[in-house]
PDB file of C-alpha atoms in Angstrom:
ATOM      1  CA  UNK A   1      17.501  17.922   7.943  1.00  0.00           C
ATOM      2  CA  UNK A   2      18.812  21.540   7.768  1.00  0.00           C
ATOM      3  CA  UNK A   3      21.866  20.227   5.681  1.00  0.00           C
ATOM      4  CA  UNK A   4      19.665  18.782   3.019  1.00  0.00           C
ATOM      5  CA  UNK A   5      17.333  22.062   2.995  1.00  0.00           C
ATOM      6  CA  UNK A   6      20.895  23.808   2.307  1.00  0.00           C
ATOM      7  CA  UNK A   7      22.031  21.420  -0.456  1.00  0.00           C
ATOM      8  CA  UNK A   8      18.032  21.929  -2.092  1.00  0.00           C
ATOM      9  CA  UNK A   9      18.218  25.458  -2.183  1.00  0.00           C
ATOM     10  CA  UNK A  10      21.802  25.299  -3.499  1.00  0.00           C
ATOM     11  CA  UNK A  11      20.148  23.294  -6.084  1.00  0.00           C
ATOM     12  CA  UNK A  12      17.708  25.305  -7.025  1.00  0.00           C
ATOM     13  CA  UNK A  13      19.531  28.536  -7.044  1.00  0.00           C
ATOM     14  CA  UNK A  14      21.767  26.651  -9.652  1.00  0.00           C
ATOM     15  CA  UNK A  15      18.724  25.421 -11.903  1.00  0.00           C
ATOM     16  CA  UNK A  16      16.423  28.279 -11.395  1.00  0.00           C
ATOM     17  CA  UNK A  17      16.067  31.885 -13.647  1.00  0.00           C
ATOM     18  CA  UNK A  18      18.794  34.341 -12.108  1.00  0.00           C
ATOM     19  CA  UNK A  19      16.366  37.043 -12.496  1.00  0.00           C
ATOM     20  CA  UNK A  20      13.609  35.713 -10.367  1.00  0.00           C
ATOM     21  CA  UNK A  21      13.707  37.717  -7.210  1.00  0.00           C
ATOM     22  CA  UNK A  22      15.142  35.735  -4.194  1.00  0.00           C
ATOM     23  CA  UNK A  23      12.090  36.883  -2.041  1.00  0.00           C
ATOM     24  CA  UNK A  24       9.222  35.514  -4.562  1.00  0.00           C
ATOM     25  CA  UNK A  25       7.122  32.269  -4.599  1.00  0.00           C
ATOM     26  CA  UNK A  26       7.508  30.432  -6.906  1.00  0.00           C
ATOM     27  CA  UNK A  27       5.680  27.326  -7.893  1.00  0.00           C
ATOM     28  CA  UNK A  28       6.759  24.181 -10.016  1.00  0.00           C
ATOM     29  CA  UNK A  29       5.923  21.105 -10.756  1.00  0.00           C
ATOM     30  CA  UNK A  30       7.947  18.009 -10.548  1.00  0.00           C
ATOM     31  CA  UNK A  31       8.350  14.144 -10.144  1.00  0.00           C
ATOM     32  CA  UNK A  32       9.156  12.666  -7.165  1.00  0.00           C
ATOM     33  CA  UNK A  33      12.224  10.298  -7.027  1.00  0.00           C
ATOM     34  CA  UNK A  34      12.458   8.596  -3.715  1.00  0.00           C
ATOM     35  CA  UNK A  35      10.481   9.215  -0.493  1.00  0.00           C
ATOM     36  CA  UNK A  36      12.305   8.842   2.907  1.00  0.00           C
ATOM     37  CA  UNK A  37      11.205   9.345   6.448  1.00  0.00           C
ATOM     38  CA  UNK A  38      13.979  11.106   7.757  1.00  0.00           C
ATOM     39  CA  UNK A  39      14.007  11.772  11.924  1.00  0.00           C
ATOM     40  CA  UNK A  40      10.067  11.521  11.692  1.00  0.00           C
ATOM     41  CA  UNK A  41       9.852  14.013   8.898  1.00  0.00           C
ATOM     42  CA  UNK A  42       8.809  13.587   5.284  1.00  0.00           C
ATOM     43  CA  UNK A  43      11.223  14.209   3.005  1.00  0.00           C
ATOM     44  CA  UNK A  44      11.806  13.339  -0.995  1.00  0.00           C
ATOM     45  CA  UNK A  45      14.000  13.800  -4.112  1.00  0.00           C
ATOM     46  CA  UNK A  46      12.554  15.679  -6.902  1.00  0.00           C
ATOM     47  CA  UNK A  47      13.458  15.421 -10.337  1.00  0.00           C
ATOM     48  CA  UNK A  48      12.839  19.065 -11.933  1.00  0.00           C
ATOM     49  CA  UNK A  49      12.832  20.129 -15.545  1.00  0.00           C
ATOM     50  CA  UNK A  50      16.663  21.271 -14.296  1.00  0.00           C
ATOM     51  CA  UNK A  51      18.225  18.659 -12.374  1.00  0.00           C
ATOM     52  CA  UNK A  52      17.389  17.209  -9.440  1.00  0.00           C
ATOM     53  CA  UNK A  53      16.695  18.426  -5.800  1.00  0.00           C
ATOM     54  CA  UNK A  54      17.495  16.314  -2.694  1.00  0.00           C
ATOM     55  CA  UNK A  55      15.756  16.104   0.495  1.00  0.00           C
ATOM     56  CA  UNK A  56      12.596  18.516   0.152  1.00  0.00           C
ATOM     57  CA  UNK A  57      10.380  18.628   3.210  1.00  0.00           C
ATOM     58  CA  UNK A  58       6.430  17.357   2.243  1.00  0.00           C
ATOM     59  CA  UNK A  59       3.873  19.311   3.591  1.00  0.00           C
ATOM     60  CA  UNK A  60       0.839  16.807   5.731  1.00  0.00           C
ATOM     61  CA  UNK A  61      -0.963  16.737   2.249  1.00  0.00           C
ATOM     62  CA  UNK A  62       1.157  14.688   0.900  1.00  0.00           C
ATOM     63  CA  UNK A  63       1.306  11.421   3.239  1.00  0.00           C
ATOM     64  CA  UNK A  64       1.025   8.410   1.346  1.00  0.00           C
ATOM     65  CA  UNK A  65       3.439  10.443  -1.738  1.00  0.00           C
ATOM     66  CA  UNK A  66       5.999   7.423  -3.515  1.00  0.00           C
ATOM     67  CA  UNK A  67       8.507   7.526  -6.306  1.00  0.00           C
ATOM     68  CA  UNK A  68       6.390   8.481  -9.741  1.00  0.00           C
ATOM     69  CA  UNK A  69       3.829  10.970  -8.396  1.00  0.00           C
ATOM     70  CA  UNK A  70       3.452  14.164 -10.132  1.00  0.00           C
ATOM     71  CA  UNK A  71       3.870  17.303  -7.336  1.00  0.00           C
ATOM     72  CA  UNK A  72       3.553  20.102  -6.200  1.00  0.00           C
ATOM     73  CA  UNK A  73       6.950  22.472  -5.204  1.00  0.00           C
ATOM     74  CA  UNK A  74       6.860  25.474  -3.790  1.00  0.00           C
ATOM     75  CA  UNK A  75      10.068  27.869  -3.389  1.00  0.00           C
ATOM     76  CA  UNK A  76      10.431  30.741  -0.806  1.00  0.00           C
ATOM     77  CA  UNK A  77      13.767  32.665  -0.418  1.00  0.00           C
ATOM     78  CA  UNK A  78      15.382  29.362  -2.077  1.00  0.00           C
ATOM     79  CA  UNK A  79      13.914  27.050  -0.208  1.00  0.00           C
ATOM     80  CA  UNK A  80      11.861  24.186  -1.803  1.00  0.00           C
ATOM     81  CA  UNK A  81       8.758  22.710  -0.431  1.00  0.00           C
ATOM     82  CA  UNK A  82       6.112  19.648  -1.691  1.00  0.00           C
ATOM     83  CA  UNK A  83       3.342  21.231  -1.338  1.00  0.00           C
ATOM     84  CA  UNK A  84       1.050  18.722  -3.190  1.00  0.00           C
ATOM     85  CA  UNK A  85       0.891  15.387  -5.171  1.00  0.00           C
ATOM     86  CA  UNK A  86      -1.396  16.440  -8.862  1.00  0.00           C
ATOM     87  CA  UNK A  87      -1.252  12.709  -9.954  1.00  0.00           C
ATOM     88  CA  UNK A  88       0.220   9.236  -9.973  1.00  0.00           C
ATOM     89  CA  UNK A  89       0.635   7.147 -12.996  1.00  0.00           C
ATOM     90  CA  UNK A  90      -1.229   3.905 -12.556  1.00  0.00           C
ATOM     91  CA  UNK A  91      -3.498   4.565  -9.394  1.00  0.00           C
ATOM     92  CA  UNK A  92      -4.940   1.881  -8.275  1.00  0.00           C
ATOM     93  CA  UNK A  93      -3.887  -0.723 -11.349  1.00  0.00           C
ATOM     94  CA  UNK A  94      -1.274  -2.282  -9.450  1.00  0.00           C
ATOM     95  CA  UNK A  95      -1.477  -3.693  -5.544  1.00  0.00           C
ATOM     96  CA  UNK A  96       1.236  -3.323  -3.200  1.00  0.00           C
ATOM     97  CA  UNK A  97       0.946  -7.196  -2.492  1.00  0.00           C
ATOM     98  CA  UNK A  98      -1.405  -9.531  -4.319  1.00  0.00           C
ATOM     99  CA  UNK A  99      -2.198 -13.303  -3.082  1.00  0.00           C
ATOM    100  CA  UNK A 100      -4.742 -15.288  -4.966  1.00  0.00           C
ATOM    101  CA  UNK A 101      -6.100 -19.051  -4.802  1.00  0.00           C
ATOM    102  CA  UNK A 102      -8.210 -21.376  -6.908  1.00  0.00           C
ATOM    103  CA  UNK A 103      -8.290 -24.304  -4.779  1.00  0.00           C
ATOM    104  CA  UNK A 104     -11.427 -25.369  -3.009  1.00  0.00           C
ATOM    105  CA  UNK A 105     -11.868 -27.620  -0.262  1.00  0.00           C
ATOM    106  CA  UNK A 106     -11.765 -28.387   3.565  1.00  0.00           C
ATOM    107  CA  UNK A 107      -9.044 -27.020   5.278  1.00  0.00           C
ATOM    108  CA  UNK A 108      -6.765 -28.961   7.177  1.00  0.00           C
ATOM    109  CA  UNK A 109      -5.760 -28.309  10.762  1.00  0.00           C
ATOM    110  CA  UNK A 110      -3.747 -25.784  10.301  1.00  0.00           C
ATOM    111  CA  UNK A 111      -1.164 -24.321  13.111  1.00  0.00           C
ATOM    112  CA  UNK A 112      -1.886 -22.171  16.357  1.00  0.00           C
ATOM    113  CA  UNK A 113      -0.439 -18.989  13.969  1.00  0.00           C
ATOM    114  CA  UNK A 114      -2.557 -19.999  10.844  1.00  0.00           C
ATOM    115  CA  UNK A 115      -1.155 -21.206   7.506  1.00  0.00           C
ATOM    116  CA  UNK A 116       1.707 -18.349   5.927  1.00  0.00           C
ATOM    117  CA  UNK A 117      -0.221 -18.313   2.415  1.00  0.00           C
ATOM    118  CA  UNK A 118       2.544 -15.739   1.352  1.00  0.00           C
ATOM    119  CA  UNK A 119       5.341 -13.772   2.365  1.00  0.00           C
ATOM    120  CA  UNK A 120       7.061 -10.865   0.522  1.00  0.00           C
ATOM    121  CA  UNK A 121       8.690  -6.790   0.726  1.00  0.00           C
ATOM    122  CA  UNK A 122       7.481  -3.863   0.156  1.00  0.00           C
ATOM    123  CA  UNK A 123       7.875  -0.387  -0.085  1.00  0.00           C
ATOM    124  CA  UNK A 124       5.210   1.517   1.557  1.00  0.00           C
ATOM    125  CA  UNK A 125       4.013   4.359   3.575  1.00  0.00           C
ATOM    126  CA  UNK A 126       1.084   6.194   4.917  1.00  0.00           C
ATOM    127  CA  UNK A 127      -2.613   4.649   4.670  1.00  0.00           C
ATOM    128  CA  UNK A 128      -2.123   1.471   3.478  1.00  0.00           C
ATOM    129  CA  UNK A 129      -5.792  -0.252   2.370  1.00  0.00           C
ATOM    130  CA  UNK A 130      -6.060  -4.292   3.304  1.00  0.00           C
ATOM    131  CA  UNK A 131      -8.792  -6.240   0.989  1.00  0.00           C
ATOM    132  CA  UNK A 132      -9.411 -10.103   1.559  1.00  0.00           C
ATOM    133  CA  UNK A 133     -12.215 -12.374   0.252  1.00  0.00           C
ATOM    134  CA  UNK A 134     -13.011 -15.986   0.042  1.00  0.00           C
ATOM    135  CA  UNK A 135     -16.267 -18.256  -0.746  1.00  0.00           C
ATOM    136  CA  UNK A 136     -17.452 -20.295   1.977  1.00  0.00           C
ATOM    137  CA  UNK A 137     -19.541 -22.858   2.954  1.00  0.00           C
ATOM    138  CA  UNK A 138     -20.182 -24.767   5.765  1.00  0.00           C
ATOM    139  CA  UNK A 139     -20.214 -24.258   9.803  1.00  0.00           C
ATOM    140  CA  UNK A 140     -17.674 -21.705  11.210  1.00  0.00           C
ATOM    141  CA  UNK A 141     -15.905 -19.306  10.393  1.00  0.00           C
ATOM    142  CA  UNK A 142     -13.009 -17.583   8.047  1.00  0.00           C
ATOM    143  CA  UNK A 143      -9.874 -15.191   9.012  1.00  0.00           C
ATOM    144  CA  UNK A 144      -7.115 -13.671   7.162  1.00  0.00           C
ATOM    145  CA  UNK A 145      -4.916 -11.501   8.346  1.00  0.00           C
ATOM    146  CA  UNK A 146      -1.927  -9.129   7.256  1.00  0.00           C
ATOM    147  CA  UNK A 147       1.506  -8.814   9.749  1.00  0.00           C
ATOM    148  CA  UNK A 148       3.861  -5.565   8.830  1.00  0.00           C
ATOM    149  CA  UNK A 149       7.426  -6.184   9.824  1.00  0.00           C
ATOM    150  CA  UNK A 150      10.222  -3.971   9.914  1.00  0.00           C
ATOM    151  CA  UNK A 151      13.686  -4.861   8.834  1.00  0.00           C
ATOM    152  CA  UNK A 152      14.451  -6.254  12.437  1.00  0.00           C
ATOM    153  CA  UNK A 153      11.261  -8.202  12.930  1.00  0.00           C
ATOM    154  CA  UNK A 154       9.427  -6.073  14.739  1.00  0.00           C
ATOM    155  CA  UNK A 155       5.663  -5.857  14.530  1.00  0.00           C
ATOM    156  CA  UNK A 156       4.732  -2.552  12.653  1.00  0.00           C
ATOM    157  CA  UNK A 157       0.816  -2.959  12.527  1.00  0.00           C
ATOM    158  CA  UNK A 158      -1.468  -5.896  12.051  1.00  0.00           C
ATOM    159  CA  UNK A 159      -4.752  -6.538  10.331  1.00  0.00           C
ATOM    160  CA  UNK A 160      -6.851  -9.266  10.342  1.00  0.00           C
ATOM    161  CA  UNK A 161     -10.512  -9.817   9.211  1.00  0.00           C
ATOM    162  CA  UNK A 162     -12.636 -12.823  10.408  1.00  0.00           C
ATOM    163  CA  UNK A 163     -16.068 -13.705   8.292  1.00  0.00           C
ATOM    164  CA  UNK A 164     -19.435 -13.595   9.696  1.00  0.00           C
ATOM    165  CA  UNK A 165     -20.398 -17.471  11.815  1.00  0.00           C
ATOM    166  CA  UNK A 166     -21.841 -19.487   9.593  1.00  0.00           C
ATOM    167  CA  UNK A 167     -24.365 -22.469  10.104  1.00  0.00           C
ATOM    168  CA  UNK A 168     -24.418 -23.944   6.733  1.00  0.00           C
ATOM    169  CA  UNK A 169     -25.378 -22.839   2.963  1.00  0.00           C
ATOM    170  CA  UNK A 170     -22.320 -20.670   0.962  1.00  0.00           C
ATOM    171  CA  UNK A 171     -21.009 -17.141   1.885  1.00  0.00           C
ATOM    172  CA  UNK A 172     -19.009 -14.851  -0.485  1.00  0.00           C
ATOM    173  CA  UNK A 173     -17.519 -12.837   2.085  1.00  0.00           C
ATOM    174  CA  UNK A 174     -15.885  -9.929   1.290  1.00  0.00           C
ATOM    175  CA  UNK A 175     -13.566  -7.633   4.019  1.00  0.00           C
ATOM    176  CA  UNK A 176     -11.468  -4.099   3.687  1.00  0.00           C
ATOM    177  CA  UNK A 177     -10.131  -1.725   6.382  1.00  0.00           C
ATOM    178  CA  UNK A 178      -6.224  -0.260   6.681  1.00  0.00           C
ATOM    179  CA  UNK A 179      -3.526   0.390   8.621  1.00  0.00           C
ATOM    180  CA  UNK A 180      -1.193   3.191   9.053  1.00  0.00           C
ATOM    181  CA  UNK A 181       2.590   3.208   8.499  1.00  0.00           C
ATOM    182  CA  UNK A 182       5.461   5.470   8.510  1.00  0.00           C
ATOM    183  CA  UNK A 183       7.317   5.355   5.216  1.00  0.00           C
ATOM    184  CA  UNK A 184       9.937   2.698   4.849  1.00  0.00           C
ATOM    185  CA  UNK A 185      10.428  -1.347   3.504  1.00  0.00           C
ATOM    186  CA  UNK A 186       8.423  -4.083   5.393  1.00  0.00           C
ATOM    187  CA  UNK A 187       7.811  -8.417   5.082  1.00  0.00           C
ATOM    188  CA  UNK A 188       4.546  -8.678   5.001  1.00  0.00           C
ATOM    189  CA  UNK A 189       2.873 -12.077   5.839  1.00  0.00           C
ATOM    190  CA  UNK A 190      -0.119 -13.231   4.619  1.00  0.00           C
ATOM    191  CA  UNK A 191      -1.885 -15.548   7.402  1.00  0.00           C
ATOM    192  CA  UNK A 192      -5.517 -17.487   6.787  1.00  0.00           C
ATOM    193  CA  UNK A 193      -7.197 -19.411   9.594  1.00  0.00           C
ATOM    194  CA  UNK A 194     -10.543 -21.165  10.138  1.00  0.00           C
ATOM    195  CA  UNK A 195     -12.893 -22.681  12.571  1.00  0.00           C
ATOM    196  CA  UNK A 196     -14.851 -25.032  12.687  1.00  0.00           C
ATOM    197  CA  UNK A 197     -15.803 -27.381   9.367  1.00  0.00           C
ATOM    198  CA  UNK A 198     -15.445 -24.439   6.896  1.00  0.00           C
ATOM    199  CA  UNK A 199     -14.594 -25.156   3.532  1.00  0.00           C
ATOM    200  CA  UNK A 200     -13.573 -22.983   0.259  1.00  0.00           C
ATOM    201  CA  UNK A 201     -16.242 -23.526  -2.606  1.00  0.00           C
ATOM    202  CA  UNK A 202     -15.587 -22.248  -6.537  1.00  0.00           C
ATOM    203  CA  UNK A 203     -19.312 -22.484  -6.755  1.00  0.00           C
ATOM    204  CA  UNK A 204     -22.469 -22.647  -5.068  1.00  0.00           C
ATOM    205  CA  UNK A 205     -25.181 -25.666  -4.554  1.00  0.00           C
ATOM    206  CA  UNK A 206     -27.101 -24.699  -8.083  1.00  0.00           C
ATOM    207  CA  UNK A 207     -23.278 -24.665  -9.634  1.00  0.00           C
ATOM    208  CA  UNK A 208     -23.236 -20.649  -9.786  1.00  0.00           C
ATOM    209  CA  UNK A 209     -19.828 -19.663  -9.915  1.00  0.00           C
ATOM    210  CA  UNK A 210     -18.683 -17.718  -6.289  1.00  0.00           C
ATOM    211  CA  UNK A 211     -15.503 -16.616  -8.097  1.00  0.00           C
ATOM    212  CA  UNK A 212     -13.897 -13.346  -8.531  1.00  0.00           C
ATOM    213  CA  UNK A 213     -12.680 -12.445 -11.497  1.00  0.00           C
ATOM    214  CA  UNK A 214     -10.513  -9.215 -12.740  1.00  0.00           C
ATOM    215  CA  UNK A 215      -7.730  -7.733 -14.953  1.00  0.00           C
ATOM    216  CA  UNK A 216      -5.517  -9.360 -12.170  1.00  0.00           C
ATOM    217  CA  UNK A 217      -7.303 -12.317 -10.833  1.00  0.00           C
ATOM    218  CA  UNK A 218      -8.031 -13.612 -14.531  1.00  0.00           C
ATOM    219  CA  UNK A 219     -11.195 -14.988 -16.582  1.00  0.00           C
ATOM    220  CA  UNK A 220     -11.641 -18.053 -14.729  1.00  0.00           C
ATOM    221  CA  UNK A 221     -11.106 -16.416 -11.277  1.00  0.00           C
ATOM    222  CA  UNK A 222     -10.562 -17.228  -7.640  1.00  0.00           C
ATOM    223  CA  UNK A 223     -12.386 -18.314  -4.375  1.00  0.00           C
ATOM    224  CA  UNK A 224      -9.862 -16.390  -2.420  1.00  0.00           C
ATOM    225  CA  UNK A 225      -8.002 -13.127  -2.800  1.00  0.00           C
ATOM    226  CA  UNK A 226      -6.097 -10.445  -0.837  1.00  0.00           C
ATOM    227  CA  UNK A 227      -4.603  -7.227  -1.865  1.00  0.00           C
ATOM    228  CA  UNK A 228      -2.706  -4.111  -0.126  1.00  0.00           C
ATOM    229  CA  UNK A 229      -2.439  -0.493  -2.105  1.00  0.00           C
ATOM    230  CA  UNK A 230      -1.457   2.603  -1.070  1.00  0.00           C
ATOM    231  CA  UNK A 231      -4.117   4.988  -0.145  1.00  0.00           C
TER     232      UNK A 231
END
């Protein structure tokens, strides 16, 4: 850690004015390259109108930061700071992880873990928000559920929603909540369970349509969704 606070304000004595006074603050803005958790610290690469500096500490307000947020830098005596994330192109326009189904029917028997609707790595950190949904109808009920692993494995976190019991008619059930992770890649597996004789309906007994439909999910839409963004 104190190396790469050496190399940053080695950096930045290179890039910045000479006559700037080596005991003033001095505040930038810049974008942020890659994010690391380094020894349970926050730390990032921040490309500068100048160059680039390497291994800036992040200040608590800016958990959740990734590659492509505008920031905050703040320099005392040399040494550079992220202080702040201004903005980040695309907020909220594209999930970490997206899953999506049209089909509609009666589950089978599935196995004691659940069917594995989808499996894939990402890049994430910080609060991490889980959304699920799915039509129902039917007796019973509905689960899906998200597994973080790390690269050995290991169970990171785990969230899993279940839908109210039913007893008959149709249900568009709709579930959020998040988890918490420290920076870093992770598989995450997309599990759905049921119970009971639950089944996944594209419409209701009038022939309403229980779809969802988005710039994502399309015009003719889906009975079942799940999503993960960074916070």
């Amino acid at each position: 850690m104190q190396s790469n606070l050496i190399r940053a304000g080695n950096r930045l004595a290179e890039i910045m004015p000479s006559q700037v006074g080596a005991e003033a603050t001095i505040t930038r803005i810049g974008t942020i390259n890659t994010v690391y958790d380094t020894g349970g610290y926050w730390t990032a690469d921040v490309d500068m109108s100048g160059g680039t500096l390497m291994g800036l500490q992040m200040t608590t307000d800016c958990v959740g930061a990734r590659a492509g947020d505008r920031c905050v830098v703040e320099t005392y005596a040399k040494v550079a700071i992220v202080t702040g994330i201004l903005a980040r192109p695309g907020c909220g326009c594209s999930p970490l992880f997206e899953w999506s189904s049209t089909w509609s029917g009666t589950p089978g028997t599935e196995p004691k873990s659940g069917y594995l609707e989808k499996t894939a790595t990402v890049t994430c950190g910080g609060l991490i928000l889980c959304e699920v949904a799915a039509a129902i109808s039917g007796t019973g009920e509905y689960s899906m559920a998200f597994d973080f692993l790390d690269a050995n494995g290991e169970r990171k976190a785990y969230w899993c929603s279940t839908s109210p019991q039913k007893n008959g008619g149709t249900l568009r059930w709709v579930a959020s909540g998040s988890v918490r992770l420290p920076y870093g890649s992770y598989t995450v597996k997309l599990t759905t369970f049921h119970w009971g004789t639950v089944s996944i309906v594209g419409n209701d007994s009038s022939g309403n349509s229980l779809r969802w439909r988005d710039a994502s999910l399309g015009v003719e839409g889906v009975s079942r969704y799940a999503r993960l963004r960074m916070a």
